[in-house]
Coordinates of C-alpha atoms in Angstrom, one line a residue:
X120 CA -58.4 -253.2 -123.4
X121 CA -59.5 -251.3 -127.3
X122 CA -57.5 -248.4 -128.1
X123 CA -58.0 -245.6 -130.4
X124 CA -54.9 -245.9 -132.6
X125 CA -53.4 -242.6 -133.9
X126 CA -49.9 -242.9 -134.1
X127 CA -49.7 -244.3 -137.4
X128 CA -46.3 -242.1 -138.7
X129 CA -44.6 -244.6 -136.4
X130 CA -46.7 -247.8 -138.1
X131 CA -49.7 -249.4 -139.1
X132 CA -51.7 -252.1 -138.5
X133 CA -50.7 -255.0 -141.3
X134 CA -53.7 -255.2 -143.7
X135 CA -55.7 -258.5 -143.4
X136 CA -54.8 -259.3 -147.9
X137 CA -51.1 -258.4 -146.8
X138 CA -51.8 -260.7 -143.6
X139 CA -52.9 -263.2 -146.0
X140 CA -50.1 -262.8 -148.7
X141 CA -47.2 -263.0 -145.9
X142 CA -48.3 -266.4 -144.7
X143 CA -49.2 -267.7 -148.2
X144 CA -45.4 -267.2 -148.8
X145 CA -44.0 -267.9 -145.7
X146 CA -46.1 -271.5 -145.6
X147 CA -47.1 -272.6 -149.3
X148 CA -44.6 -270.5 -151.6
X149 CA -42.2 -270.5 -149.2
X150 CA -39.1 -271.7 -151.7
X151 CA -36.1 -269.4 -152.2
X152 CA -36.2 -267.3 -155.4
X153 CA -32.6 -268.1 -156.9
X154 CA -33.4 -271.8 -156.9
X155 CA -33.8 -273.4 -160.4
X156 CA -37.1 -275.6 -159.9
X157 CA -40.3 -274.5 -161.5
X158 CA -41.7 -273.3 -157.7
X159 CA -38.8 -271.2 -156.8
X160 CA -39.6 -269.3 -160.2
X161 CA -43.2 -268.6 -159.3
X162 CA -41.6 -267.0 -156.3
X163 CA -39.1 -265.0 -158.4
X164 CA -42.0 -263.9 -160.3
X165 CA -43.9 -262.5 -157.6
X166 CA -40.7 -260.4 -156.3
X167 CA -41.1 -258.9 -160.1
X168 CA -44.9 -258.0 -160.0
X169 CA -44.3 -256.3 -156.3
X170 CA -41.6 -254.3 -157.7
X171 CA -43.6 -253.3 -160.9
X172 CA -46.5 -252.6 -158.4
X173 CA -44.7 -250.1 -156.0
X174 CA -42.9 -248.8 -159.3
X175 CA -46.4 -248.4 -160.5
X176 CA -47.5 -246.5 -157.5
X177 CA -44.3 -244.2 -158.2
X178 CA -44.5 -243.6 -161.8
X179 CA -41.3 -245.4 -162.0
X180 CA -40.1 -248.9 -163.8
X181 CA -40.2 -252.1 -162.1
X182 CA -36.2 -252.1 -162.8
X183 CA -35.8 -248.9 -160.8
X184 CA -37.1 -250.7 -157.8
X185 CA -34.6 -252.0 -155.1
X186 CA -36.3 -253.8 -151.9
X187 CA -34.5 -253.5 -148.9
X188 CA -35.0 -254.5 -144.8
X189 CA -36.2 -251.0 -144.1
X190 CA -36.3 -247.0 -145.4
X191 CA -33.5 -246.6 -142.6
X192 CA -31.8 -249.2 -145.0
X193 CA -32.7 -247.8 -148.2
X194 CA -31.5 -243.9 -146.4
X195 CA -28.1 -245.2 -145.5
X196 CA -27.5 -246.8 -148.8
X197 CA -28.8 -243.7 -150.3
X198 CA -25.8 -241.5 -148.9
X199 CA -22.7 -244.6 -148.7
X200 CA -23.8 -245.3 -152.7
X201 CA -25.3 -242.0 -154.0
X202 CA -22.7 -239.9 -153.5
X203 CA -19.8 -242.5 -154.8
X204 CA -16.4 -241.0 -155.7
X205 CA -17.7 -237.6 -155.8
X206 CA -15.9 -234.6 -154.1
X207 CA -17.7 -231.7 -152.5
X208 CA -19.7 -231.0 -149.9
X209 CA -23.5 -232.3 -149.1
X210 CA -26.5 -231.0 -147.8
X211 CA -29.8 -231.8 -146.1
X212 CA -32.7 -230.7 -144.5
X213 CA -32.7 -229.4 -141.3
X214 CA -35.6 -231.2 -140.2
X215 CA -34.7 -234.3 -141.8
X216 CA -35.5 -238.5 -140.1
X217 CA -32.6 -239.6 -137.6
X218 CA -31.6 -241.9 -140.4
X219 CA -30.8 -239.3 -142.6
X220 CA -29.4 -237.0 -139.8
X221 CA -27.3 -239.3 -138.8
X222 CA -25.7 -240.2 -142.1
X223 CA -24.9 -236.6 -142.8
X224 CA -23.1 -236.8 -139.1
X225 CA -21.4 -240.1 -140.4
X226 CA -20.1 -238.2 -143.3
X227 CA -19.9 -235.0 -141.4
X228 CA -16.8 -237.2 -138.7
X229 CA -14.6 -238.3 -141.8
X230 CA -14.4 -234.7 -142.8
X231 CA -17.1 -234.4 -145.7
X232 CA -18.6 -230.6 -145.6
X233 CA -22.6 -230.8 -144.6
X234 CA -24.3 -227.8 -145.0
X235 CA -28.4 -227.6 -143.9
X236 CA -31.2 -226.1 -145.6
X237 CA -33.2 -223.8 -143.5
X238 CA -36.8 -225.2 -142.3
X239 CA -39.2 -221.6 -142.1
X240 CA -41.3 -221.4 -139.5
X241 CA -43.7 -223.9 -140.8
X242 CA -41.4 -226.6 -141.6
X243 CA -41.2 -226.5 -145.1
X244 CA -37.2 -226.8 -146.8
X245 CA -37.7 -224.2 -149.4
X246 CA -36.1 -224.7 -153.1
X247 CA -34.9 -221.4 -152.1
X248 CA -33.7 -222.1 -148.7
X249 CA -31.6 -225.2 -150.6
X250 CA -30.5 -223.0 -152.9
X251 CA -28.6 -220.8 -150.8
X252 CA -26.3 -223.3 -149.1
X253 CA -25.8 -225.2 -152.6
X254 CA -22.9 -224.4 -154.7
X255 CA -21.1 -225.7 -157.6
X256 CA -19.1 -228.2 -155.7
X257 CA -22.5 -229.6 -153.8
X258 CA -22.6 -233.3 -154.5
X259 CA -25.7 -234.7 -152.5
X260 CA -28.7 -233.1 -151.8
X261 CA -31.4 -234.9 -149.3
X262 CA -34.6 -233.5 -148.4
X263 CA -37.6 -235.3 -147.3
X264 CA -40.7 -235.0 -149.4
X265 CA -43.2 -235.2 -146.3
X266 CA -42.2 -234.3 -142.6
X267 CA -43.1 -237.5 -140.0
X268 CA -43.1 -234.9 -137.4
X269 CA -45.3 -232.2 -138.7
X270 CA -46.6 -233.5 -142.0
X271 CA -45.5 -230.9 -144.4
X272 CA -44.9 -231.3 -147.7
X273 CA -41.4 -230.4 -149.6
X274 CA -41.6 -228.9 -153.2
X275 CA -39.3 -232.1 -154.0
X276 CA -39.3 -231.1 -157.8
X277 CA -38.3 -227.5 -157.1
X278 CA -35.8 -228.5 -155.1
X279 CA -34.2 -230.5 -157.4
X280 CA -34.7 -227.8 -160.0
X281 CA -32.7 -225.3 -157.8
X282 CA -30.0 -228.2 -157.3
X283 CA -29.6 -228.8 -160.7
X284 CA -29.6 -225.6 -161.7
X285 CA -26.2 -224.3 -159.5
X286 CA -24.4 -228.1 -159.7
X287 CA -25.9 -230.2 -162.2
X288 CA -23.9 -233.5 -160.9
X289 CA -25.2 -233.5 -157.6
X290 CA -27.0 -236.8 -156.8
X291 CA -30.8 -236.1 -155.7
X292 CA -32.4 -237.9 -152.7
X293 CA -35.6 -237.8 -151.1
X294 CA -37.0 -239.9 -147.9
X295 CA -40.5 -240.3 -149.4
X296 CA -41.7 -242.8 -146.3
X297 CA -45.1 -240.1 -145.2
X298 CA -45.7 -239.2 -149.0
X299 CA -45.8 -242.6 -150.3
X300 CA -49.4 -243.5 -150.9
X301 CA -50.6 -240.5 -149.4
X302 CA -49.3 -237.6 -151.7
X303 CA -48.2 -237.2 -155.3
X304 CA -45.1 -239.2 -155.4
X305 CA -44.1 -239.4 -159.1
X306 CA -40.4 -239.5 -158.8
X307 CA -40.1 -238.4 -162.8
X308 CA -42.0 -235.2 -161.8
X309 CA -40.0 -234.6 -158.5
X310 CA -36.8 -235.3 -160.4
X311 CA -35.1 -237.1 -158.2
X312 CA -32.2 -239.8 -158.5
X313 CA -33.0 -242.3 -155.3
X314 CA -36.2 -242.2 -153.0
X315 CA -37.4 -243.9 -150.0
X316 CA -40.1 -245.8 -149.0
X317 CA -41.4 -248.2 -146.2
X318 CA -43.9 -250.9 -145.9
X319 CA -45.0 -250.6 -142.4
X320 CA -46.6 -247.0 -143.1
X321 CA -48.8 -247.9 -145.8
X322 CA -50.2 -251.4 -144.1
X323 CA -47.4 -253.5 -145.0
X324 CA -45.4 -255.3 -142.3
X325 CA -42.0 -254.5 -141.0
X326 CA -39.0 -255.5 -142.1
X327 CA -39.5 -253.8 -146.0
X328 CA -38.6 -251.0 -147.4
X329 CA -37.8 -249.9 -151.1
X330 CA -35.0 -247.7 -153.1
X331 CA -35.8 -246.3 -156.3
X332 CA -32.7 -245.5 -158.4
X333 CA -33.2 -243.8 -161.1
X334 CA -32.4 -245.8 -164.6
X335 CA -28.9 -244.2 -165.6
X336 CA -27.7 -243.6 -162.2
X337 CA -25.0 -245.1 -161.4
X338 CA -25.4 -246.6 -158.3
X339 CA -22.8 -249.2 -156.6
X340 CA -24.5 -252.0 -154.2
X341 CA -24.3 -251.8 -150.2
X342 CA -24.7 -255.0 -149.7
X343 CA -22.9 -257.5 -151.4
X344 CA -22.8 -261.1 -151.7
X345 CA -25.2 -263.6 -153.8
X346 CA -25.5 -260.5 -156.8
X347 CA -29.8 -261.1 -156.0
X348 CA -32.2 -258.0 -157.2
X349 CA -29.4 -257.4 -160.2
X350 CA -26.6 -257.2 -158.4
X351 CA -28.1 -254.2 -156.6
X352 CA -28.8 -255.8 -153.0
X353 CA -27.4 -259.0 -152.4
X354 CA -28.9 -261.6 -149.6
X355 CA -32.0 -264.1 -150.4
X356 CA -34.8 -262.0 -150.7
X357 CA -37.5 -261.4 -148.1
X358 CA -40.6 -262.5 -150.1
X359 CA -43.0 -262.6 -147.4
X360 CA -42.6 -258.7 -147.2
X361 CA -42.1 -257.8 -150.5
X362 CA -45.1 -259.0 -151.3
X363 CA -47.3 -258.2 -149.0
X364 CA -46.0 -255.0 -148.9
X365 CA -46.9 -254.2 -152.7
X366 CA -50.3 -256.0 -152.1
X367 CA -50.5 -253.0 -149.0
X368 CA -49.6 -250.6 -150.8
X369 CA -52.3 -250.8 -153.9
X370 CA -54.5 -251.0 -151.0
X371 CA -53.5 -247.9 -148.8
X372 CA -53.4 -245.8 -152.0
X373 CA -56.8 -246.9 -153.2
X374 CA -57.9 -246.2 -149.5
X375 CA -56.4 -242.8 -149.6
X376 CA -58.2 -242.1 -152.5
X377 CA -61.4 -242.0 -150.5
X378 CA -60.1 -240.6 -147.1
X379 CA -60.1 -236.9 -146.5
X380 CA -56.9 -236.4 -144.3
X381 CA -56.9 -232.7 -143.8
X382 CA -60.9 -232.9 -142.7
X383 CA -59.9 -234.9 -140.0
X384 CA -56.8 -233.1 -139.0
X385 CA -58.7 -230.0 -138.7
X386 CA -60.9 -231.3 -135.6
X387 CA -58.1 -230.8 -133.3
X388 CA -56.6 -227.6 -135.3
X389 CA -60.5 -225.9 -134.8
X390 CA -60.3 -227.1 -131.1
X391 CA -56.8 -225.9 -130.3
X392 CA -56.2 -222.7 -132.8
X393 CA -56.2 -219.4 -131.0
X394 CA -54.9 -220.4 -127.8
X395 CA -51.9 -218.6 -126.8
X396 CA -50.7 -221.6 -124.6
X397 CA -50.7 -224.1 -127.9
X398 CA -48.6 -223.9 -130.7
X399 CA -49.7 -225.6 -133.8
X400 CA -46.9 -226.8 -135.8
X401 CA -46.2 -227.2 -139.3
X402 CA -48.4 -225.0 -142.4
X403 CA -49.0 -224.1 -145.3
X404 CA -48.6 -227.3 -147.8
X405 CA -49.1 -230.4 -145.6
X406 CA -50.4 -234.0 -145.9
X407 CA -52.7 -234.1 -143.3
X408 CA -51.9 -237.3 -142.4
X409 CA -49.3 -236.0 -139.6
X410 CA -50.0 -233.2 -136.6
X411 CA -48.1 -231.9 -134.2
X412 CA -49.5 -229.8 -131.3
X413 CA -47.2 -228.0 -128.7
X414 CA -48.4 -227.2 -124.7
X415 CA -46.9 -224.8 -123.0
X416 CA -45.3 -225.9 -119.9
X417 CA -46.5 -229.2 -120.5
X418 CA -44.1 -232.8 -121.2
X419 CA -45.2 -234.4 -124.1
X420 CA -45.0 -238.3 -122.4
X421 CA -47.3 -237.2 -119.9
X422 CA -49.5 -235.3 -122.0
X423 CA -49.8 -239.1 -123.5
X424 CA -49.8 -241.3 -120.9
X425 CA -52.8 -239.5 -119.9
X426 CA -54.6 -239.7 -123.4
X427 CA -53.7 -243.9 -123.0
X428 CA -55.2 -243.7 -119.8
X429 CA -58.5 -243.0 -121.4
X430 CA -58.1 -245.3 -124.4
X431 CA -56.3 -243.3 -127.0
X432 CA -52.4 -243.9 -128.6
X433 CA -50.7 -240.7 -129.5
X434 CA -46.9 -240.4 -130.2
X435 CA -44.2 -238.1 -129.2
X436 CA -42.6 -237.4 -132.5
X437 CA -40.3 -240.1 -134.9
X438 CA -40.6 -243.4 -132.7
X439 CA -37.1 -243.8 -134.5
X440 CA -36.0 -241.3 -131.8
X441 CA -36.0 -239.7 -128.6
X442 CA -37.9 -237.1 -127.8
X443 CA -34.7 -235.4 -128.0
X444 CA -34.1 -236.0 -130.9
X445 CA -37.7 -234.8 -132.0
X446 CA -37.2 -231.3 -130.4
X447 CA -34.5 -231.1 -133.1
X448 CA -36.8 -230.7 -135.3
X449 CA -38.9 -228.8 -133.4
X450 CA -35.7 -226.1 -132.7
X451 CA -35.2 -225.9 -136.4
X452 CA -38.8 -224.8 -137.1
X453 CA -38.1 -222.2 -134.3
X454 CA -40.6 -223.7 -131.4
X455 CA -39.3 -222.7 -127.8
X456 CA -38.2 -224.8 -125.8
X457 CA -41.2 -224.2 -123.4
X458 CA -43.4 -225.5 -126.0
X459 CA -41.3 -228.0 -127.5
X460 CA -41.5 -230.1 -124.5
X461 CA -44.6 -230.6 -124.4
X462 CA -45.3 -231.6 -127.7
X463 CA -47.3 -234.3 -129.3
X464 CA -47.5 -236.6 -132.5
X465 CA -51.3 -237.2 -133.7
X466 CA -51.0 -239.3 -136.8
X467 CA -54.0 -240.8 -138.9
X468 CA -54.8 -243.7 -141.3
X469 CA -57.4 -244.2 -144.0
X470 CA -59.5 -246.3 -141.6
X471 CA -59.3 -243.5 -139.0
X472 CA -62.8 -242.6 -138.5
X473 CA -64.2 -238.4 -137.7
X474 CA -65.9 -240.1 -134.2
X475 CA -62.3 -241.4 -133.2
X476 CA -60.9 -237.8 -134.0
X477 CA -63.6 -235.7 -132.5
X478 CA -63.2 -238.4 -128.9
X479 CA -60.0 -238.1 -129.1
X480 CA -59.2 -234.3 -129.8
X481 CA -62.0 -233.4 -126.9
X482 CA -60.4 -235.9 -124.6
X483 CA -56.5 -234.0 -125.1
X484 CA -58.2 -231.1 -124.4
X485 CA -59.7 -232.1 -121.2
X486 CA -56.3 -234.3 -120.2
X487 CA -53.9 -231.2 -120.9
X488 CA -56.6 -228.7 -119.2
X489 CA -56.9 -231.3 -116.1
X490 CA -52.8 -231.7 -116.0
X491 CA -52.7 -227.6 -116.0
X492 CA -55.3 -227.5 -112.9
X493 CA -52.9 -229.7 -111.5
X494 CA -50.0 -227.8 -111.7
X495 CA -51.9 -224.7 -110.0
X496 CA -52.5 -226.9 -106.9

């Protein structure tokens, strides 16, 4: 069965060019990049070139990019090593991805003071809300750039400035997974020390991510061993993943420039706005790529199954966590439980067509109306 796929915040289809690149480095240029012979040196150059591509998309330099196994590893690396030997509290946004939230909870269990910056009703973590829980003893701050639940985009540059005005020594990290190649992610403008990105959200393979580490920032390695990647992340590099990540990201960025995500999302919001039994979660500045809708008195998983029966795949929230944890994010926004339990996430990519969106929006309305009709019987 052929599906309309609208769960791109969970993962994306690997692009044809990225897949070809993976195959080339798996079957032809398969050499260990640490070996000394000429074919291996060519593979090593491919890693350097890939770092340059990712860096270019981030407004960074190639030497500031460290490749990882995924964005979860990048986030864990940031928390484990970005704090280093600093004493003091840490601040995180209250709507973070599970990989950031659980890192914070682990530190809390070890006696570190963790403070949560509140989200507003639209899902934004504002510079003012971060400043409200930051003091001169704050050692580390992590706020996501774009919400994986609602698509809201946070003012990371404003947050970094607000933090450094109070605690100049604080490390500033941002999870940029849902922002990368979709909104402006120039890390120099953002003013961050650390920034996490993922391949499989932009047409690359699963199992590959990257961490931007600002030049001059003293970052101990998270994984030690053979000293690969300038001794910043040991382990034989996943050349298939790294090279195809760069290929996919460059391709995705170009396609995104011609894609009006907000106009596609508007097809859904126009259909459901003004209804007392539906909440559109998130507002203000959004990427347009992620849309969260909550249906009063319904169950998100039942809605999703109904959509699947009609050939449309949508999500419930972060595919990296349970729906209960997804509700943690909506709860932080003040979404009532009776709405939050009926939440679904719809997410787009540059290949999503208006025709697909229009059909999906109409089907979603029919599915939810039919469910309500059954409940009344």
